[in-house]
mmCIF file of C-alpha atoms and ligand atoms in Angstrom:
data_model
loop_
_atom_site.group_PDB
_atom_site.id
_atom_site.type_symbol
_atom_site.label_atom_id
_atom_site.label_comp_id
_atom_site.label_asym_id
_atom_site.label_seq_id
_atom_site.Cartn_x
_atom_site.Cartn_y
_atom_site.Cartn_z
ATOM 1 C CA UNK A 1 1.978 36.230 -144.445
ATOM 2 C CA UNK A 2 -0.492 35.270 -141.925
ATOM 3 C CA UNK A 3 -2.510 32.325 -141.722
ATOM 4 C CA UNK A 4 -5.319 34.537 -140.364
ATOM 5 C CA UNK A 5 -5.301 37.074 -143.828
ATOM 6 C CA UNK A 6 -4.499 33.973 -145.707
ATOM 7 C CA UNK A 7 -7.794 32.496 -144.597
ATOM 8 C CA UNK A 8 -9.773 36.012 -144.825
ATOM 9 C CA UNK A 9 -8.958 36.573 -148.818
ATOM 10 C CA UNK A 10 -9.315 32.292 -149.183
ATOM 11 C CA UNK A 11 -12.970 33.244 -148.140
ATOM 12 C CA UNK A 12 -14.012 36.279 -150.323
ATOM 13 C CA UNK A 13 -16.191 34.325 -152.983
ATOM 14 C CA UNK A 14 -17.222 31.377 -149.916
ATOM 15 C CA UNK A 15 -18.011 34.066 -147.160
ATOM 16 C CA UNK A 16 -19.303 30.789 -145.075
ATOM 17 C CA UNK A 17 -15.971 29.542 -143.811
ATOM 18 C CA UNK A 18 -17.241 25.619 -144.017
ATOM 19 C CA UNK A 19 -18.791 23.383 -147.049
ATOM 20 C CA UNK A 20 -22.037 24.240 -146.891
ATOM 21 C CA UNK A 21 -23.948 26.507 -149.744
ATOM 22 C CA UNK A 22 -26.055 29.682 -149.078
ATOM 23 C CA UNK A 23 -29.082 27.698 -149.395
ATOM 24 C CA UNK A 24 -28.379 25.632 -146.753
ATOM 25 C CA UNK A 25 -27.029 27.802 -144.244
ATOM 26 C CA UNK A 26 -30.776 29.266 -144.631
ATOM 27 C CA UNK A 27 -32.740 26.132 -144.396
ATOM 28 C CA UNK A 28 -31.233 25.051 -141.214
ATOM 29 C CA UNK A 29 -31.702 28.810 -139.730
ATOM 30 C CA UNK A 30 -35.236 28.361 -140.778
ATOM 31 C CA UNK A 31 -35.889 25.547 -138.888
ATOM 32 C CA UNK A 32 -34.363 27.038 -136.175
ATOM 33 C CA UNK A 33 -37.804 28.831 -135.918
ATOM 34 C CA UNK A 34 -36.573 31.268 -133.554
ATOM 35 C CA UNK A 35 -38.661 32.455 -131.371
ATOM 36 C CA UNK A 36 -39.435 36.492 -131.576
ATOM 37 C CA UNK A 37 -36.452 38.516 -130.093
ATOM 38 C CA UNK A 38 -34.540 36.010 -130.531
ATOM 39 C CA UNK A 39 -30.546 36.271 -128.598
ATOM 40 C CA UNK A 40 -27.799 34.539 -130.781
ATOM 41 C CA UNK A 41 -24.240 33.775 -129.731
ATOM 42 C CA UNK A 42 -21.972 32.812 -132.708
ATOM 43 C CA UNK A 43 -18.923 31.299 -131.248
ATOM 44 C CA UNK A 44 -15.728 31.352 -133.705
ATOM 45 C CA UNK A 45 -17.893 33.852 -136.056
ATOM 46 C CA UNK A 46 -15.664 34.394 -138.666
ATOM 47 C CA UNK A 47 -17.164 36.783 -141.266
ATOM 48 C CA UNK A 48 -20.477 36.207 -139.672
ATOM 49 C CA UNK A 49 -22.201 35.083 -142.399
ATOM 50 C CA UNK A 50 -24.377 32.742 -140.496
ATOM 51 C CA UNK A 51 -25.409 35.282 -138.127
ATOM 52 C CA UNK A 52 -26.250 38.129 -140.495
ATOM 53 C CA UNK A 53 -27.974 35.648 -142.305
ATOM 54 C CA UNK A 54 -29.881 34.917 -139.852
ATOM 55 C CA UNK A 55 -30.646 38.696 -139.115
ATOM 56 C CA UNK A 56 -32.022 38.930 -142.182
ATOM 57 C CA UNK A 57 -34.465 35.568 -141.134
ATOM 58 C CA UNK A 58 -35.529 37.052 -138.234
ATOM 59 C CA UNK A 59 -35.875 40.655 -138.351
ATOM 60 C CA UNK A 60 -35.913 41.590 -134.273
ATOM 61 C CA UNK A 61 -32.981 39.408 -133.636
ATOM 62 C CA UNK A 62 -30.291 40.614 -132.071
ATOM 63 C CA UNK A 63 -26.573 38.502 -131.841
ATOM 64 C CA UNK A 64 -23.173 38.210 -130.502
ATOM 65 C CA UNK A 65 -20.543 37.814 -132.502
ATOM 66 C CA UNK A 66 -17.076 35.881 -131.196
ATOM 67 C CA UNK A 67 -13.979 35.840 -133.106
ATOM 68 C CA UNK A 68 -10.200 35.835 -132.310
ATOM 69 C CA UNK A 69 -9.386 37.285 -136.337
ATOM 70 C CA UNK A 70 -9.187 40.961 -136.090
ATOM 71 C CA UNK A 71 -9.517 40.580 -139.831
ATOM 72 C CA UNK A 72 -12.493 38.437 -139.671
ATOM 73 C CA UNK A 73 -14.579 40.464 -137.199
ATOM 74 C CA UNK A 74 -13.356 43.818 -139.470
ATOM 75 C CA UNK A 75 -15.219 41.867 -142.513
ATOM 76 C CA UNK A 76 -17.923 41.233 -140.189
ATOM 77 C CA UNK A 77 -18.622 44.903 -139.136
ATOM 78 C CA UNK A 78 -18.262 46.081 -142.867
ATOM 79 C CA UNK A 79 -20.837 43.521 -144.141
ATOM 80 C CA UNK A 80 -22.950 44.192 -141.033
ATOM 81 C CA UNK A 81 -22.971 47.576 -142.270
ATOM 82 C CA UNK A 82 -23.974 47.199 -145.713
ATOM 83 C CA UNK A 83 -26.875 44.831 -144.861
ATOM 84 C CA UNK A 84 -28.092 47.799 -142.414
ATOM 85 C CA UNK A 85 -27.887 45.216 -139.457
ATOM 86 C CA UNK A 86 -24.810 46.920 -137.121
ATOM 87 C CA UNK A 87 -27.152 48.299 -134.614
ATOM 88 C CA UNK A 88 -27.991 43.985 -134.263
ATOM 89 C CA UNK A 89 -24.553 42.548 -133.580
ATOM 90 C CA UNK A 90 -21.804 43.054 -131.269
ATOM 91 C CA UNK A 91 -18.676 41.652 -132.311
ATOM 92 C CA UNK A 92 -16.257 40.796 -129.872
ATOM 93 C CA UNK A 93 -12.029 39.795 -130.265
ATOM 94 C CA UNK A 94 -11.549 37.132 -128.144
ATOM 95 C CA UNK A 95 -10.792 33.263 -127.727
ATOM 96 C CA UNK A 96 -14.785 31.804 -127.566
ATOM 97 C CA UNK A 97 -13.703 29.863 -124.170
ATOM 98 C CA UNK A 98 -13.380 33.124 -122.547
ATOM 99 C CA UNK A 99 -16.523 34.578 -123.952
ATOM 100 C CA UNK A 100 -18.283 35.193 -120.508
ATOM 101 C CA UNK A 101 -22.070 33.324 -119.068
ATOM 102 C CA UNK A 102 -23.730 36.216 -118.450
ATOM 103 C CA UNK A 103 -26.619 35.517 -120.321
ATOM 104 C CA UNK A 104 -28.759 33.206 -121.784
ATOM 105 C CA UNK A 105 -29.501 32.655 -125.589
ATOM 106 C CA UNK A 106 -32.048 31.125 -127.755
ATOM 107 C CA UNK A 107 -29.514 30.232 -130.207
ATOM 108 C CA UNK A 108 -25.834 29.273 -130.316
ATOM 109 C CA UNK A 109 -23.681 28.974 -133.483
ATOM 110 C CA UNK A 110 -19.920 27.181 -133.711
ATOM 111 C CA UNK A 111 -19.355 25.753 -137.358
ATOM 112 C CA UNK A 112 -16.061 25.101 -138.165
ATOM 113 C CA UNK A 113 -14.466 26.103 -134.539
ATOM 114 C CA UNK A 114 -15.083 23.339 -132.207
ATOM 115 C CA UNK A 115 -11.285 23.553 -132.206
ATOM 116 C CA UNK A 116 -11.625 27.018 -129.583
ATOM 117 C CA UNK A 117 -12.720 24.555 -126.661
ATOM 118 C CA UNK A 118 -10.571 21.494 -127.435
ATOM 119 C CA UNK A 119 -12.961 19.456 -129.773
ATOM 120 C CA UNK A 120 -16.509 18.391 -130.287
ATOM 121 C CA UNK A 121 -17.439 16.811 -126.961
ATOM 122 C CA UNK A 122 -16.086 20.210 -124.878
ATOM 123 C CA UNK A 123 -17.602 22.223 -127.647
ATOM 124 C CA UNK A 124 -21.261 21.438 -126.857
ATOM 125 C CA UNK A 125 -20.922 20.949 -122.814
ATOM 126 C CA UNK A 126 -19.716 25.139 -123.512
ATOM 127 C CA UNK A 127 -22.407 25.584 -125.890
ATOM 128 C CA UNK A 128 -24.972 24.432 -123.653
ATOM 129 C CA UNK A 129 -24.159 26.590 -120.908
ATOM 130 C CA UNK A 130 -25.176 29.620 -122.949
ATOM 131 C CA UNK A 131 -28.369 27.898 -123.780
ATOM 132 C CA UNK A 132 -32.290 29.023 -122.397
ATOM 133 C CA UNK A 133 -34.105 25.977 -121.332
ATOM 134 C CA UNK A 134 -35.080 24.306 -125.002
ATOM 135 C CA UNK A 135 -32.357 26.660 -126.582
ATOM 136 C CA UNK A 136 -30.867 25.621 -129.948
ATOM 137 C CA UNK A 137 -27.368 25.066 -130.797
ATOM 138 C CA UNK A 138 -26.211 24.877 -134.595
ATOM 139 C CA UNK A 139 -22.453 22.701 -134.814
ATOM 140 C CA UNK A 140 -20.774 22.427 -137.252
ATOM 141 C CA UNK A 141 -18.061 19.464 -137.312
ATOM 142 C CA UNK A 142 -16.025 17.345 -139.847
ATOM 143 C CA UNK A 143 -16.065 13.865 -139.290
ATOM 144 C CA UNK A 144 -14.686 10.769 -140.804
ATOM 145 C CA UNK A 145 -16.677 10.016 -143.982
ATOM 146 C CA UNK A 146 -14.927 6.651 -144.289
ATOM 147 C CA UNK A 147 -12.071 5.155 -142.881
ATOM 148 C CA UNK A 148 -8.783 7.972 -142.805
ATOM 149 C CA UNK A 149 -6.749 6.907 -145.284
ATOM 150 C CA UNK A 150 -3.028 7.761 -144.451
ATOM 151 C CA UNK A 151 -2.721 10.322 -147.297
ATOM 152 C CA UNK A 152 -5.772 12.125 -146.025
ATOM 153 C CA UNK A 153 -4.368 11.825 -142.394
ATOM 154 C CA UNK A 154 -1.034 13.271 -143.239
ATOM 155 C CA UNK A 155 -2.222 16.048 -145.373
ATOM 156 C CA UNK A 156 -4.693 17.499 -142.340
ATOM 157 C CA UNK A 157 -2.278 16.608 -139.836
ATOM 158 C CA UNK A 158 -4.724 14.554 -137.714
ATOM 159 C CA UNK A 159 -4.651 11.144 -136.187
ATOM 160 C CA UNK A 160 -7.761 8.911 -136.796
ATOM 161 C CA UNK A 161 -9.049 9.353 -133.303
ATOM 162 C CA UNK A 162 -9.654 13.390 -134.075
ATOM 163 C CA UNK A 163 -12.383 13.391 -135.742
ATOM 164 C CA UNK A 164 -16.119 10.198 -135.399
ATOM 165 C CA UNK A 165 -17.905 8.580 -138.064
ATOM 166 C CA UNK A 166 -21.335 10.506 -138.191
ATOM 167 C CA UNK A 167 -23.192 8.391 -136.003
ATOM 168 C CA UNK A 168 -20.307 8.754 -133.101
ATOM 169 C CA UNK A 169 -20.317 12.378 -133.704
ATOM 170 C CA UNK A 170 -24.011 12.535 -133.246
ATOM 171 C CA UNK A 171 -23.530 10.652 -130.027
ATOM 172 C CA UNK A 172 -20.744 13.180 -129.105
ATOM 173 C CA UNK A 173 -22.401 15.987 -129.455
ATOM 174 C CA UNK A 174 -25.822 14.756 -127.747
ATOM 175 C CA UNK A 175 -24.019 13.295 -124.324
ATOM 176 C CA UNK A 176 -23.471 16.967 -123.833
ATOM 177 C CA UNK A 177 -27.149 17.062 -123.042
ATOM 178 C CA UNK A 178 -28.532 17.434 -126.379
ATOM 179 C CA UNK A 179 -31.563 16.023 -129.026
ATOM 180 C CA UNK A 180 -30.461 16.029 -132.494
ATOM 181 C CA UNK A 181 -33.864 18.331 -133.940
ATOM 182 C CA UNK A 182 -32.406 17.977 -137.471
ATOM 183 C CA UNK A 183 -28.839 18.334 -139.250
ATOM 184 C CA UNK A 184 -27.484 18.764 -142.714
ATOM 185 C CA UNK A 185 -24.610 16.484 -144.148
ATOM 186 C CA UNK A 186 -22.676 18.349 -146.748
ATOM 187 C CA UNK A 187 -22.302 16.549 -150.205
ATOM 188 C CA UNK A 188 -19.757 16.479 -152.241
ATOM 189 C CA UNK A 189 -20.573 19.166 -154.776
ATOM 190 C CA UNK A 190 -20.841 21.693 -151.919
ATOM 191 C CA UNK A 191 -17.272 20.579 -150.480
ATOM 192 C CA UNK A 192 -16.445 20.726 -154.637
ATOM 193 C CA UNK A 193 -17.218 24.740 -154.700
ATOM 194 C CA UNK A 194 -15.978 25.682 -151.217
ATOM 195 C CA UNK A 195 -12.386 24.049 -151.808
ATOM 196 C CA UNK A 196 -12.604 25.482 -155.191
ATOM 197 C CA UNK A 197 -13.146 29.036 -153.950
ATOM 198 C CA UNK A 198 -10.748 28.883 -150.967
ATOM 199 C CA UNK A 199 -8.188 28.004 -153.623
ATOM 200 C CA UNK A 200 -8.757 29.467 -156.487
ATOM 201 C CA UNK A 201 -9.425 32.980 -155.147
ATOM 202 C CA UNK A 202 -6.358 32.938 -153.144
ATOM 203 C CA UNK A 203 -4.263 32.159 -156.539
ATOM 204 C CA UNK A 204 -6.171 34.387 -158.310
ATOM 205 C CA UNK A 205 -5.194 37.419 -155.199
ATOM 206 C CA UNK A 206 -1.807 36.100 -155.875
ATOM 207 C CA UNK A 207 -1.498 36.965 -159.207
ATOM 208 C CA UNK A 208 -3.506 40.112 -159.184
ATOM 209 C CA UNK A 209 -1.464 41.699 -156.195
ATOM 210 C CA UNK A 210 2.212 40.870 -157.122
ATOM 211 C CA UNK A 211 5.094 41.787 -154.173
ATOM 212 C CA UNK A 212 6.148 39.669 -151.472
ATOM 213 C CA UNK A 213 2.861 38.154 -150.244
ATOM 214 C CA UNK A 214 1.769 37.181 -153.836
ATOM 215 C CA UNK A 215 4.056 33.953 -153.226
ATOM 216 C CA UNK A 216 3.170 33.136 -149.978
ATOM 217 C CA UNK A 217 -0.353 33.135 -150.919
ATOM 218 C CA UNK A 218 0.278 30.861 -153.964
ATOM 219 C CA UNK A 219 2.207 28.770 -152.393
ATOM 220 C CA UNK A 220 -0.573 28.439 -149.559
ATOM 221 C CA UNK A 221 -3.129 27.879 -152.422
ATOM 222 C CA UNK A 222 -1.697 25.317 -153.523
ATOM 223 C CA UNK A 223 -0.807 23.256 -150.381
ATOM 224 C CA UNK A 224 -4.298 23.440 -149.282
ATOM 225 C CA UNK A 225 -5.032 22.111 -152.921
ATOM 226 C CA UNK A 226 -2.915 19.347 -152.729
ATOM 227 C CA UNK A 227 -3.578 18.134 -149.059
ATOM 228 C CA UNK A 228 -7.916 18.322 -150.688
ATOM 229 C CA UNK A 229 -7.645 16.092 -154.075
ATOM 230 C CA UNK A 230 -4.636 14.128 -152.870
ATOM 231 C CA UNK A 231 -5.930 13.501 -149.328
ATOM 232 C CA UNK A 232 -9.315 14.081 -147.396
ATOM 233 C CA UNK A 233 -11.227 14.741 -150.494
ATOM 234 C CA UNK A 234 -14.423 12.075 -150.134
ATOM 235 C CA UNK A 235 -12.633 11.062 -146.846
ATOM 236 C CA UNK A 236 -13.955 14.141 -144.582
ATOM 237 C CA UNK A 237 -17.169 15.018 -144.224
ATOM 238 C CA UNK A 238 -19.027 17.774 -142.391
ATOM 239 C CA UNK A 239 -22.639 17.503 -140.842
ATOM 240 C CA UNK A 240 -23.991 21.012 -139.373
ATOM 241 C CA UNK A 241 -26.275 19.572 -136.236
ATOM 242 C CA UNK A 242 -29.378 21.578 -135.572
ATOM 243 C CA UNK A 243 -29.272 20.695 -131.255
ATOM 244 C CA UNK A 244 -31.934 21.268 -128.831
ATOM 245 C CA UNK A 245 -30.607 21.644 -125.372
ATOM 246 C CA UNK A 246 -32.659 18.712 -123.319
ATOM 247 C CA UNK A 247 -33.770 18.765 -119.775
ATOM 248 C CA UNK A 248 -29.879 16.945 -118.383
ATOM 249 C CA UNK A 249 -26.674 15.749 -119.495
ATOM 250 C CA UNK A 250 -27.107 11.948 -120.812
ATOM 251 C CA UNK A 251 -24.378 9.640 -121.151
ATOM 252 C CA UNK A 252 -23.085 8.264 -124.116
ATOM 253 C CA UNK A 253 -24.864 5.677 -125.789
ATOM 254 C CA UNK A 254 -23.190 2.450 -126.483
HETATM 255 C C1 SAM B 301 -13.523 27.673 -140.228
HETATM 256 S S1 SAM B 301 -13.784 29.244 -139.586
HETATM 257 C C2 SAM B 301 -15.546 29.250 -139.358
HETATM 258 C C3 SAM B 301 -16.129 30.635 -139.316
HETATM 259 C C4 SAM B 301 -17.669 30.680 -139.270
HETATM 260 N N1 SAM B 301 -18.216 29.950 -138.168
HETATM 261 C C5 SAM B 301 -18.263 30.188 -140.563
HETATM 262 O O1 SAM B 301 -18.745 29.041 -140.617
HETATM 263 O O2 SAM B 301 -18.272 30.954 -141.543
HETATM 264 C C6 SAM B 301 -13.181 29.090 -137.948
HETATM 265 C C7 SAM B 301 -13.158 30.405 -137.187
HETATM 266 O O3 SAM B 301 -12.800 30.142 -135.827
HETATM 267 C C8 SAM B 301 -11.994 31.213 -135.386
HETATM 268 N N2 SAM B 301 -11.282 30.773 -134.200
HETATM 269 C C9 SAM B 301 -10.204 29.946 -134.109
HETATM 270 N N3 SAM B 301 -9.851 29.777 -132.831
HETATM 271 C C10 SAM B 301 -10.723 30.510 -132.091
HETATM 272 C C11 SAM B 301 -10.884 30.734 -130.701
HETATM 273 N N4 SAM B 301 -10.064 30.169 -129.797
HETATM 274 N N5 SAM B 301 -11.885 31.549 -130.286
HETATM 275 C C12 SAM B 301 -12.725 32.129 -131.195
HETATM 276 N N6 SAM B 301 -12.602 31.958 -132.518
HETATM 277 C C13 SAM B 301 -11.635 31.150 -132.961
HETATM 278 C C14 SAM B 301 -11.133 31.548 -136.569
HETATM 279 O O4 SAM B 301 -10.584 32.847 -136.472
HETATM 280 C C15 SAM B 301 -12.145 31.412 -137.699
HETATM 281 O O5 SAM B 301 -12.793 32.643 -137.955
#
């Protein structure tokens, strides 16, 4: 079975594909204050729940959608659909590093897919790029809430250097050429409910849909279970950084 329909049916009752609740994903699009018209660019879109929430916040917006999950981008379109928004967003299949410049948005989404350009620090020197003078970037990154412990390491297959504390990945993400305009640290509960759902929906496909994928979605569920409460649960964290693109690059502070 797939990793990528693995990950779509993990996501059915948590249509945000990161730790962060429904409330909020809506706060920080609020204080986004987007400006009227607004262009969006949501880079490794998933479902696109951010981005048809944020339809729904600003009501002339209009978005791009980037995704390399057929099945994601499907889910997309569907929802899109049945919010009455499809005329809003274009979705596009393709890797988000290949997603052309050829034009300039007010706001740029990539939660949970800094991975597409090779990590954080690449992740907002591409964001930026897309960005109108004083244009806002959303990112959304994991980052070491304390000190990796080996289990934690093992089970996400990282090394310790892979992922900052929170103030180096604030740092990261602002030598890019960024302020930090506000951010949202996940707590625990919300990590609580999206592991949770990602696992307990997938066993719960498993056993409604028995045949040959039923066990490879089990045994998926619980891997991903195991890796969570015997590894990188209270050890990962995940900030969402609300980024306003700043007159030039900096460097890093020391
Ligand atoms: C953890 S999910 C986050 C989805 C969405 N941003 C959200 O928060 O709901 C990561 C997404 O990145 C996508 N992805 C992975 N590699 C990608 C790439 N090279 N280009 C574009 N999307 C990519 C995956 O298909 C997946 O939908």
């Amino acid at each position: 079975m797939e990793r990528r329909l693995i990950s779509h049916l993990a996501h059915r009752d948590h249509p945000i594909a990161a730790p962060v609740s429904g409330a909020h994903v809506t706060r920080l699009l609020r204080r986004a204050r987007l400006p009227e018209g607004a262009r969006i660019l949501d880079l490794g879109c998933g479902e696109a729940a951010w981005t048809l929430r944020a339809l729904a916040l600003y009501e002339d917006a209009t978005a791009d959608g980037v995704d390399v999950s057929a099945e994601a981008l499907k889910a997309a379109e569907a929802h899109a659909e049945v919010q009455g928004v499809w005329k809003r967003i274009r979705l596009h299949e393709k890797p988000a590093a290949d997603f052309p410049v050829a034009e300039k948005y007010d706001l740029v989404l990539c939660v949970g897919a800094t991975h597409a350009f090779g990590g954080l620090g690449p992740t907002a020197g591409h964001v930026r790029r897309y960005l109108k003078p004083n244009g806002l970037a959303l990112i959304g990154e994991g980052f070491w809430e304390r000190e990796p412990t080996p289990e934690a390491l093992a089970g996400l297959g990282a090394g310790p250097s892979d992922l900052l504390d929170l103030p180096g990945t604030v740092a990261a993400a602002e030598s890019a050429g960024f302020d930090t305009v506000y951010a949202y640290t996940s707590d625990l509960s919300e990590w609580d409910d999206y592991e949770w759902s990602w696992t307990g929906t997938l066993l719960r496909w498993a056993n409604e849909h028995p045949g040959p994928d039923a066990d490879a979605a089990r045994a998926a569920a619980l891997e991903h279970r195991d890796t969570w409460l015997h590894g990188y649960r209270k050890v990962l964290g995940f900030v969402t950084l609300l980024l306003q693109r700043s007159a030039e690059e900096k460097p890093a502070r020391t």
